[in-house]
Amino acid sequence: MASSRDVRDMLGLGVGGDAQKTAVQKRPKPAAPTRKFQGVAREVAALYGERPPPVAVYEEKKSYRAKRQHAGLVRPWIQQPFSNPARSDGLILKHWRRKPTTQPAPTSGDDTPVVVDSNYEFAKYNVQVEVPTFTDNEYEAYLRSEDWSREETDYLLDMIKEYYYRWPIIADRYDWQPPPKPEPTDENGDTNVHALSALPFAPPKDRSIEDLKARFYEISAKLMKLRIPQEEMGAAEYARYDILTNFSPTTERHRKNLAIALMSRPMDEVKEEEFLLAELQRINMAANRLDSERIELRERLDAPMPNTQVAAGLTSFQSSQALQALIQQLYQQDRSKKRASGSGPPRLSLSANDIIGTPGSAQHSAALNSAASARRQTLPNAAANQATPQTPIRTLTPAQEHRFNVSTHDRLTSGVTFGSDKLLKMRQAKSNVQTQKIAAALAQLGIQELISIPTSRVGEVFERLVGKVGRLLDVRKVREKEEGECRVLEEMRRRKAEQGSAEGPKKNEISDSQDQSTDPNANMNAGVGGEGTPAGDADGEVDIDAEGEVDADGETDTRTQTPSEAAMPPAGHKRSASVLSQTSIQSSKRARR
Amino acid sequence: MSTPNPSAAPNPSEYAGDEVSAIVLDPGYSTTRAGFAGEDVPKSVVPSFYGVLDSGSGPRYVYGENAIHNPLAGLEIKNPWSSDGIVEDWEAASKVWEYAITSRLTGAKPTDPRKNGLNDPSGEDMDVDMEGLEDNEKPLSDSPLLMTEPGWNSAKAREKYIEIAMEEWGTPAFYLAKTGVLAAFAAGKASGLVIDIGASMTSVTPVLDGMVLKKGVQKSSLAGNFVSNQLRLIFEQSQPKIPLTPHYMVTSKTAVDAGAPAQAVYRQFATPPGDSFRRLEEERVLTEFKESVVEIWNGPPGQHRFSQNEDSARSLPGRPFEMPDGWNQVFGVERFKAAEGLFDAAAAFTDEQHPRPKEEQTIPKLIQAAISSVDADQRTMLQNHIVVTGGSSLLYKITDRLGAEINALFPSTRNKLHAPGQVVERKYAAWIGGSILASLGSFHQLWISKKEYEEHGVNIVEKRCK
């Protein structure tokens, strides 16, 4: 059935006027009450449009309580007598009720006896508890106890019935007085059968709540077993039977003693416990946070990096070189997998078992075991994680690397730097004097201020050269110092020879000789470590990086570092050297004096 | 919400109530409360004291607020209660209680004119009517009576209660409930520890499921009257002595400076009322003093005792009090000392007639004893529902102090004090609980009816009112 609307729709015409009407009609009912704005002018209400504001502001009209409805006759109230079926004595009490209208009109005088209402609505609350019952024979056969007489057992059951199994109250009110028994009339065996406690001279026992419970549960369990054989018990019944038989008054007593001890702790213990609980909560929260942080970190480590080459798909494997690279990569992964299985336990709590079986699990463990290799392999890993065919990574032999002038960097500083800047930096030492000296030395060697093509290799060579220059300068400095010392000593010896019998200089001599004995050592150090001093500034960042590498995987880095540099931080040497030079200056001054 | 129609009975399912116009009678040492069950305040509150006038023909008894405070010649004031919270003088007690019921509740009813015999055409029904008249002579012939008793009442006393109610008052049904249970009911609890600080007795009652744990009931005489005696001792021992003159002695007074001797015109009696009357009137002044000046000391946590921080109390501002004869003074530290004996026996004032109370009579010790006599499983529950009631629990800041003492006693449990802020609920808690109980539809099966009483005799009260 095509309505006009459908036709209009098909023809691409706008919705016609009557279609709007239907739309209005179709609006859900809840819109209807909103139209009844009260206290708002019609014009204002029209401004609301189709969507009225969510909160309609209008004043509620004052409304008075509805008038009482008089339905004709007044229905009088009477004091209706009633008897309670829950009572046995038929006590008649009166409560106010409406006079029943069905009664015949009081034609024969007003004093017609009011009918006693015997249907009392609250009688249903008269609920009695059930207490196990037994016959005399059953008692004699099964339920006899050394500790309990028949009379006291009956008394106990009466109490239970009377106090509705409220054990604390039963225990509170329990006051068994053994009845004064007549003298035992005969010496038959029957009288001896009675429990000792039933004898008249036995004082009433002080029964605790546990004793009472134990006796009652024992009776209940035995009677239960008697009434229903154990095999026929249902699950619920058997559970109850089990509870009844397993009641242990001593355990119960222990439990209560413990509870009392817990309740009667002094304030300090309570405070301490509160403190410890708070601490525990804090620790737990911290542990949770740590866990979540760890998980987050792990996710971050495993996150696949976007790889543009993946998008290229199979097309990237068309060349034989690419295929070769793929094989090589797979081989490398295989090797790292083997290495992972051979190494120690994983550092993070993620166990190796968790990963096995998931794609790229080997990479996971490898990544976890040796972070450095993982970092280098991040790209291949990411590629391997995805099941798509690998995109090749060119791995060049050293010869190729040399030929194509390819260098690998552990970390690149951001931004672009000029090689010439780097070279220029190497020329500068910490002090101006040193810089001038280096410049002079380089000029002597015939090296231009500006090297025309500062490739990285040139840079390397230059770096080495500058290092050597620095070492040379250091050695020169040491030599000058040594010469100065020698001169001083010679002068002293000369004076000593002149004076001959002076006491004072002797001490000087001793201290000087001590100086002398320490100096060469220090100078040696300075000489060895001196190599680092000039270059320290230039490749400081490289140093830091290298240290990080060493920390991370323990693999030795074969780059610019020399063992001596690693062992001796340059700054300290510089200071020690300057200290030494100061002392030597001082000593020379003293000598001059 | 629609306003409930006042003439419509409330929906029974709303409150399970069914009112049978039962009367609740809650006698105490200071006042006797009576009223209809289902109401929220006792209609009739009369003093338990009664006056004895020695007229020529024999002693004449007067009851009620107006009568006993009238300084008649030779008026002696007595109280049927003994100082340990059990009725001593049964005859007087029954008269006082009857007065409480009849003065406001039942009254002297005129007989129905149809039945009073005056309008009868013939004399045939006379005998029947006479029987009816006989019944009507008894004050309670058509109201069941619920009475309250202290938790430590003796079995003999309980039998006396039912005897009076059945024989003297002719009630059709009777029940005897314990004040502790009813006070717990008034607080909306079926279980709890009720601390009742009354006029003559302080009691601590553990209540479980609407029943008193008898072995846990603790009582002592450190209550309102004890505080009054402490005040008397303070007045006597202070230098100079503080005069205590009741109102009826003073005709006119003039304003004097604080501490200066009073300048008042005293009333002269040809035959003055007895000493007991003067004592009762002095007691009224002391009550006023307790209400307006006395405060319970509340120290910082851990050292709530007054003796631990007397110095800080000195810096607090005092409160002025003016005696009926115009003597006035600002009371500083004394106002904290007056009631300290309730909590700390060592802080009580003593003299020859008033020895130092025993430490185990103090309220904290009573609470401790009551709790420790209860089974371990119920202790936490009781400590969580502690109800404070009784007229003397209106002493200023006593609930704060009680809370501090209880927390010091049981630091490891959660102790919660329920002390209604309304004065009426605190003073008449037992009556209100009785009013609730006796208006419950399910309660009506528990009444001891007249028939049962006649069948079993007085000892039925032991069996039924547990």
mmCIF file of N, CA and C in Angstrom, chain A residues 65 68 77 79 82 84 86-89 91 93-98 120-123 125-126 162-163 166 168-169 171-174 209-210 252 255-256 259-260 262-267 270, chain B residues 3 5 7-9 12 16-21 144 172-173 208-209 211-216 375-380 407 411-413 441-442 444-449 451-452 463-464 466:
data_model
loop_
_atom_site.group_PDB
_atom_site.id
_atom_site.type_symbol
_atom_site.label_atom_id
_atom_site.label_comp_id
_atom_site.label_asym_id
_atom_site.label_seq_id
_atom_site.Cartn_x
_atom_site.Cartn_y
_atom_site.Cartn_z
ATOM 1 N N ARG A 65 -8.314 20.034 50.512
ATOM 2 C CA ARG A 65 -8.659 18.640 50.740
ATOM 3 C C ARG A 65 -10.078 18.392 50.233
ATOM 4 N N ARG A 68 -15.349 15.543 52.500
ATOM 5 C CA ARG A 68 -15.692 14.179 52.882
ATOM 6 C C ARG A 68 -16.982 13.767 52.215
ATOM 7 N N TRP A 77 -20.014 3.578 65.252
ATOM 8 C CA TRP A 77 -18.989 2.705 65.811
ATOM 9 C C TRP A 77 -19.547 2.061 67.069
ATOM 10 N N GLN A 79 -18.490 -0.682 70.453
ATOM 11 C CA GLN A 79 -17.442 -1.459 71.156
ATOM 12 C C GLN A 79 -17.745 -2.918 70.919
ATOM 13 N N PHE A 82 -14.931 -9.239 71.444
ATOM 14 C CA PHE A 82 -14.361 -10.316 70.635
ATOM 15 C C PHE A 82 -13.642 -11.295 71.551
ATOM 16 N N ASN A 84 -10.552 -14.258 71.551
ATOM 17 C CA ASN A 84 -9.352 -14.602 70.808
ATOM 18 C C ASN A 84 -9.207 -16.112 70.753
ATOM 19 N N ALA A 86 -6.788 -17.767 70.081
ATOM 20 C CA ALA A 86 -5.492 -18.196 70.588
ATOM 21 C C ALA A 86 -5.542 -18.425 72.099
ATOM 22 N N ARG A 87 -6.591 -17.986 72.724
ATOM 23 C CA ARG A 87 -6.695 -18.154 74.170
ATOM 24 C C ARG A 87 -7.589 -19.340 74.465
ATOM 25 N N SER A 88 -7.337 -19.950 75.596
ATOM 26 C CA SER A 88 -8.149 -21.102 75.958
ATOM 27 C C SER A 88 -9.269 -20.713 76.918
ATOM 28 N N ASP A 89 -9.165 -19.528 77.515
ATOM 29 C CA ASP A 89 -10.128 -19.210 78.568
ATOM 30 C C ASP A 89 -11.302 -18.379 78.079
ATOM 31 N N LEU A 91 -11.479 -15.263 77.045
ATOM 32 C CA LEU A 91 -11.543 -13.888 77.540
ATOM 33 C C LEU A 91 -12.187 -13.002 76.487
ATOM 34 N N LEU A 93 -12.718 -9.329 75.225
ATOM 35 C CA LEU A 93 -12.278 -7.934 75.289
ATOM 36 C C LEU A 93 -13.094 -7.151 74.271
ATOM 37 N N LYS A 94 -12.992 -5.845 74.363
ATOM 38 C CA LYS A 94 -13.778 -5.029 73.444
ATOM 39 C C LYS A 94 -12.866 -4.109 72.664
ATOM 40 N N HIS A 95 -13.113 -3.992 71.402
ATOM 41 C CA HIS A 95 -12.433 -2.967 70.618
ATOM 42 C C HIS A 95 -13.452 -2.248 69.743
ATOM 43 N N TRP A 96 -13.053 -1.059 69.307
ATOM 44 C CA TRP A 96 -13.976 -0.248 68.522
ATOM 45 C C TRP A 96 -14.031 -0.760 67.096
ATOM 46 N N ARG A 97 -15.242 -1.025 66.630
ATOM 47 C CA ARG A 97 -15.451 -1.441 65.247
ATOM 48 C C ARG A 97 -16.686 -0.719 64.696
ATOM 49 N N ARG A 98 -16.738 -0.687 63.384
ATOM 50 C CA ARG A 98 -17.952 -0.160 62.768
ATOM 51 C C ARG A 98 -19.104 -1.102 63.069
ATOM 52 N N TYR A 120 -10.720 -13.725 65.246
ATOM 53 C CA TYR A 120 -9.777 -12.651 65.566
ATOM 54 C C TYR A 120 -8.590 -12.703 64.617
ATOM 55 N N GLU A 121 -8.292 -11.551 64.021
ATOM 56 C CA GLU A 121 -7.303 -11.562 62.931
ATOM 57 C C GLU A 121 -5.887 -11.806 63.434
ATOM 58 N N PHE A 122 -5.620 -11.477 64.706
ATOM 59 C CA PHE A 122 -4.256 -11.627 65.198
ATOM 60 C C PHE A 122 -3.993 -12.997 65.822
ATOM 61 N N ALA A 123 -5.022 -13.854 65.761
ATOM 62 C CA ALA A 123 -4.835 -15.173 66.356
ATOM 63 C C ALA A 123 -3.817 -15.994 65.588
ATOM 64 N N TYR A 125 -0.979 -15.247 64.777
ATOM 65 C CA TYR A 125 0.398 -15.086 65.254
ATOM 66 C C TYR A 125 0.715 -15.996 66.431
ATOM 67 N N ASN A 126 -0.267 -16.742 66.854
ATOM 68 C CA ASN A 126 -0.024 -17.663 67.962
ATOM 69 C C ASN A 126 0.635 -18.923 67.415
ATOM 70 N N GLU A 162 8.950 -23.396 76.174
ATOM 71 C CA GLU A 162 8.417 -22.165 76.744
ATOM 72 C C GLU A 162 9.143 -20.941 76.195
ATOM 73 N N TYR A 163 10.439 -21.058 75.987
ATOM 74 C CA TYR A 163 11.224 -19.900 75.563
ATOM 75 C C TYR A 163 11.629 -19.971 74.098
ATOM 76 N N ARG A 166 15.214 -20.001 72.626
ATOM 77 C CA ARG A 166 16.135 -18.864 72.830
ATOM 78 C C ARG A 166 17.111 -19.279 73.910
ATOM 79 N N PRO A 168 20.056 -18.281 75.148
ATOM 80 C CA PRO A 168 20.550 -17.420 76.235
ATOM 81 C C PRO A 168 19.507 -17.225 77.333
ATOM 82 N N ILE A 169 18.231 -17.124 76.925
ATOM 83 C CA ILE A 169 17.192 -16.931 77.940
ATOM 84 C C ILE A 169 16.956 -18.228 78.698
ATOM 85 N N ALA A 171 19.131 -20.482 79.305
ATOM 86 C CA ALA A 171 20.238 -20.636 80.251
ATOM 87 C C ALA A 171 20.088 -19.675 81.426
ATOM 88 N N ASP A 172 19.515 -18.497 81.123
ATOM 89 C CA ASP A 172 19.351 -17.503 82.187
ATOM 90 C C ASP A 172 18.289 -17.951 83.187
ATOM 91 N N ARG A 173 17.214 -18.515 82.679
ATOM 92 C CA ARG A 173 16.097 -18.864 83.563
ATOM 93 C C ARG A 173 16.207 -20.286 84.098
ATOM 94 N N TYR A 174 17.155 -21.024 83.607
ATOM 95 C CA TYR A 174 17.232 -22.437 83.976
ATOM 96 C C TYR A 174 17.508 -22.549 85.460
ATOM 97 N N ILE A 209 25.129 -22.919 79.225
ATOM 98 C CA ILE A 209 24.336 -22.944 77.994
ATOM 99 C C ILE A 209 24.812 -24.066 77.075
ATOM 100 N N GLU A 210 26.115 -24.349 77.130
ATOM 101 C CA GLU A 210 26.641 -25.408 76.273
ATOM 102 C C GLU A 210 26.167 -26.771 76.744
ATOM 103 N N GLU A 252 32.710 -25.170 71.657
ATOM 104 C CA GLU A 252 31.866 -23.982 71.794
ATOM 105 C C GLU A 252 32.402 -23.094 72.912
ATOM 106 N N ARG A 255 35.492 -21.377 71.806
ATOM 107 C CA ARG A 255 35.163 -20.301 70.875
ATOM 108 C C ARG A 255 34.717 -19.059 71.639
ATOM 109 N N LYS A 256 33.868 -19.281 72.631
ATOM 110 C CA LYS A 256 33.366 -18.123 73.380
ATOM 111 C C LYS A 256 34.480 -17.457 74.175
ATOM 112 N N ALA A 259 36.268 -15.374 71.856
ATOM 113 C CA ALA A 259 35.485 -14.166 71.522
ATOM 114 C C ALA A 259 35.577 -13.145 72.646
ATOM 115 N N ILE A 260 35.521 -13.639 73.883
ATOM 116 C CA ILE A 260 35.609 -12.712 75.021
ATOM 117 C C ILE A 260 36.984 -12.055 75.040
ATOM 118 N N LEU A 262 38.826 -11.498 72.575
ATOM 119 C CA LEU A 262 38.874 -10.525 71.479
ATOM 120 C C LEU A 262 38.153 -9.240 71.863
ATOM 121 N N MET A 263 37.044 -9.415 72.573
ATOM 122 C CA MET A 263 36.253 -8.229 72.918
ATOM 123 C C MET A 263 36.904 -7.416 74.017
ATOM 124 N N SER A 264 37.669 -8.077 74.879
ATOM 125 C CA SER A 264 38.202 -7.350 76.034
ATOM 126 C C SER A 264 39.657 -6.956 75.816
ATOM 127 N N ARG A 265 39.992 -6.646 74.588
ATOM 128 C CA ARG A 265 41.348 -6.162 74.350
ATOM 129 C C ARG A 265 41.486 -4.740 74.861
ATOM 130 N N PRO A 266 42.655 -4.381 75.326
ATOM 131 C CA PRO A 266 42.831 -2.986 75.740
ATOM 132 C C PRO A 266 42.883 -2.059 74.534
ATOM 133 N N MET A 267 42.755 -0.794 74.850
ATOM 134 C CA MET A 267 42.678 0.229 73.803
ATOM 135 C C MET A 267 43.893 0.199 72.875
ATOM 136 N N VAL A 270 43.725 -2.416 70.260
ATOM 137 C CA VAL A 270 42.735 -2.069 69.239
ATOM 138 C C VAL A 270 43.314 -1.034 68.288
ATOM 139 N N THR B 3 -4.204 13.630 53.916
ATOM 140 C CA THR B 3 -4.294 13.681 55.366
ATOM 141 C C THR B 3 -5.215 12.562 55.843
ATOM 142 N N ASN B 5 -7.941 10.628 57.555
ATOM 143 C CA ASN B 5 -9.205 11.049 58.118
ATOM 144 C C ASN B 5 -9.225 10.735 59.606
ATOM 145 N N SER B 7 -11.472 10.380 61.655
ATOM 146 C CA SER B 7 -12.503 9.488 62.175
ATOM 147 C C SER B 7 -12.371 8.068 61.646
ATOM 148 N N ALA B 8 -11.384 7.849 60.752
ATOM 149 C CA ALA B 8 -11.208 6.502 60.217
ATOM 150 C C ALA B 8 -10.140 5.774 61.020
ATOM 151 N N ALA B 9 -10.393 4.532 61.290
ATOM 152 C CA ALA B 9 -9.410 3.751 62.039
ATOM 153 C C ALA B 9 -8.199 3.513 61.166
ATOM 154 N N PRO B 12 -5.061 -1.684 59.953
ATOM 155 C CA PRO B 12 -4.410 -2.591 60.908
ATOM 156 C C PRO B 12 -3.071 -3.114 60.419
ATOM 157 N N ALA B 16 -0.251 -3.135 63.154
ATOM 158 C CA ALA B 16 -0.595 -4.366 63.854
ATOM 159 C C ALA B 16 -1.227 -4.078 65.203
ATOM 160 N N GLY B 17 -1.878 -2.945 65.276
ATOM 161 C CA GLY B 17 -2.452 -2.567 66.559
ATOM 162 C C GLY B 17 -3.911 -2.942 66.662
ATOM 163 N N ASP B 18 -4.346 -3.138 67.868
ATOM 164 C CA ASP B 18 -5.742 -3.392 68.129
ATOM 165 C C ASP B 18 -6.002 -2.913 69.547
ATOM 166 N N GLU B 19 -6.657 -1.792 69.645
ATOM 167 C CA GLU B 19 -6.766 -1.180 70.964
ATOM 168 C C GLU B 19 -8.009 -1.667 71.674
ATOM 169 N N VAL B 20 -7.789 -2.152 72.881
ATOM 170 C CA VAL B 20 -8.905 -2.677 73.650
ATOM 171 C C VAL B 20 -9.125 -1.814 74.891
ATOM 172 N N SER B 21 -8.758 -0.553 74.778
ATOM 173 C CA SER B 21 -8.846 0.413 75.873
ATOM 174 C C SER B 21 -8.226 -0.130 77.148
ATOM 175 N N PRO B 144 -8.600 -3.801 80.663
ATOM 176 C CA PRO B 144 -7.450 -4.638 81.008
ATOM 177 C C PRO B 144 -6.313 -3.753 81.518
ATOM 178 N N PRO B 172 -10.588 -7.013 84.176
ATOM 179 C CA PRO B 172 -10.892 -8.287 83.507
ATOM 180 C C PRO B 172 -9.650 -9.032 83.056
ATOM 181 N N ALA B 173 -8.561 -8.318 82.827
ATOM 182 C CA ALA B 173 -7.352 -8.991 82.374
ATOM 183 C C ALA B 173 -6.154 -8.195 82.879
ATOM 184 N N LEU B 208 16.723 -9.419 75.991
ATOM 185 C CA LEU B 208 16.954 -10.227 74.795
ATOM 186 C C LEU B 208 15.620 -10.704 74.267
ATOM 187 N N ASP B 209 15.299 -10.328 73.056
ATOM 188 C CA ASP B 209 14.052 -10.747 72.424
ATOM 189 C C ASP B 209 12.860 -10.478 73.332
ATOM 190 N N MET B 211 12.776 -10.223 76.523
ATOM 191 C CA MET B 211 12.806 -10.838 77.843
ATOM 192 C C MET B 211 14.054 -10.395 78.584
ATOM 193 N N VAL B 212 13.871 -10.226 79.879
ATOM 194 C CA VAL B 212 14.986 -9.784 80.700
ATOM 195 C C VAL B 212 15.885 -10.973 81.014
ATOM 196 N N LEU B 213 17.180 -10.751 80.916
ATOM 197 C CA LEU B 213 18.115 -11.777 81.389
ATOM 198 C C LEU B 213 18.318 -11.515 82.878
ATOM 199 N N LYS B 214 17.663 -12.351 83.673
ATOM 200 C CA LYS B 214 17.548 -12.048 85.105
ATOM 201 C C LYS B 214 18.908 -11.973 85.779
ATOM 202 N N LYS B 215 19.813 -12.847 85.332
ATOM 203 C CA LYS B 215 21.106 -12.883 86.017
ATOM 204 C C LYS B 215 21.936 -11.641 85.701
ATOM 205 N N GLY B 216 21.547 -10.947 84.659
ATOM 206 C CA GLY B 216 22.336 -9.778 84.294
ATOM 207 C C GLY B 216 21.817 -8.470 84.871
ATOM 208 N N ASP B 375 25.960 -14.035 77.946
ATOM 209 C CA ASP B 375 26.704 -14.948 77.093
ATOM 210 C C ASP B 375 27.498 -14.167 76.043
ATOM 211 N N ALA B 376 28.679 -14.704 75.719
ATOM 212 C CA ALA B 376 29.595 -13.965 74.839
ATOM 213 C C ALA B 376 28.965 -13.638 73.492
ATOM 214 N N ASP B 377 28.077 -14.505 73.027
ATOM 215 C CA ASP B 377 27.512 -14.277 71.698
ATOM 216 C C ASP B 377 26.596 -13.067 71.653
ATOM 217 N N GLN B 378 26.049 -12.723 72.817
ATOM 218 C CA GLN B 378 25.074 -11.627 72.818
ATOM 219 C C GLN B 378 25.708 -10.291 73.174
ATOM 220 N N ARG B 379 26.965 -10.303 73.603
ATOM 221 C CA ARG B 379 27.522 -9.062 74.153
ATOM 222 C C ARG B 379 27.619 -7.955 73.120
ATOM 223 N N THR B 380 28.142 -8.286 71.963
ATOM 224 C CA THR B 380 28.316 -7.220 70.968
ATOM 225 C C THR B 380 26.972 -6.621 70.574
ATOM 226 N N ASN B 407 32.753 3.488 76.234
ATOM 227 C CA ASN B 407 33.845 3.269 75.270
ATOM 228 C C ASN B 407 35.144 2.940 75.978
ATOM 229 N N PRO B 411 36.583 -0.962 74.616
ATOM 230 C CA PRO B 411 37.169 -0.201 73.512
ATOM 231 C C PRO B 411 37.120 -0.931 72.190
ATOM 232 N N SER B 412 37.017 -2.245 72.236
ATOM 233 C CA SER B 412 37.189 -2.979 70.980
ATOM 234 C C SER B 412 35.876 -3.253 70.276
ATOM 235 N N THR B 413 34.756 -2.869 70.866
ATOM 236 C CA THR B 413 33.484 -3.135 70.205
ATOM 237 C C THR B 413 32.824 -1.816 69.836
ATOM 238 N N GLY B 441 -2.226 -6.142 68.561
ATOM 239 C CA GLY B 441 -3.242 -7.170 68.411
ATOM 240 C C GLY B 441 -2.761 -8.537 68.843
ATOM 241 N N SER B 442 -1.486 -8.795 68.596
ATOM 242 C CA SER B 442 -0.970 -10.124 68.934
ATOM 243 C C SER B 442 -0.681 -10.256 70.421
ATOM 244 N N HIS B 444 -2.867 -9.644 72.803
ATOM 245 C CA HIS B 444 -4.051 -9.895 73.610
ATOM 246 C C HIS B 444 -4.205 -11.345 74.032
ATOM 247 N N GLN B 445 -3.422 -12.225 73.456
ATOM 248 C CA GLN B 445 -3.501 -13.603 73.921
ATOM 249 C C GLN B 445 -2.687 -13.820 75.185
ATOM 250 N N LEU B 446 -1.903 -12.831 75.576
ATOM 251 C CA LEU B 446 -1.043 -13.020 76.732
ATOM 252 C C LEU B 446 -1.676 -12.553 78.039
ATOM 253 N N TRP B 447 -2.748 -11.813 77.956
ATOM 254 C CA TRP B 447 -3.369 -11.327 79.184
ATOM 255 C C TRP B 447 -3.695 -12.486 80.137
ATOM 256 N N ILE B 448 -3.561 -12.216 81.401
ATOM 257 C CA ILE B 448 -4.087 -13.161 82.393
ATOM 258 C C ILE B 448 -5.511 -12.727 82.683
ATOM 259 N N SER B 449 -6.449 -13.561 82.309
ATOM 260 C CA SER B 449 -7.844 -13.149 82.488
ATOM 261 C C SER B 449 -8.290 -13.442 83.912
ATOM 262 N N LYS B 451 -10.706 -15.158 84.743
ATOM 263 C CA LYS B 451 -11.061 -16.578 84.877
ATOM 264 C C LYS B 451 -9.816 -17.397 85.226
ATOM 265 N N GLU B 452 -8.745 -17.091 84.515
ATOM 266 C CA GLU B 452 -7.507 -17.837 84.781
ATOM 267 C C GLU B 452 -6.999 -17.558 86.192
ATOM 268 N N LYS B 463 4.026 -17.802 86.098
ATOM 269 C CA LYS B 463 4.040 -18.678 84.930
ATOM 270 C C LYS B 463 3.882 -17.892 83.635
ATOM 271 N N ARG B 464 3.052 -16.875 83.697
ATOM 272 C CA ARG B 464 2.679 -16.210 82.453
ATOM 273 C C ARG B 464 3.533 -14.984 82.132
ATOM 274 N N LYS B 466 6.752 -13.725 82.043
ATOM 275 C CA LYS B 466 8.125 -14.191 82.191
ATOM 276 C C LYS B 466 9.104 -13.065 81.955
#
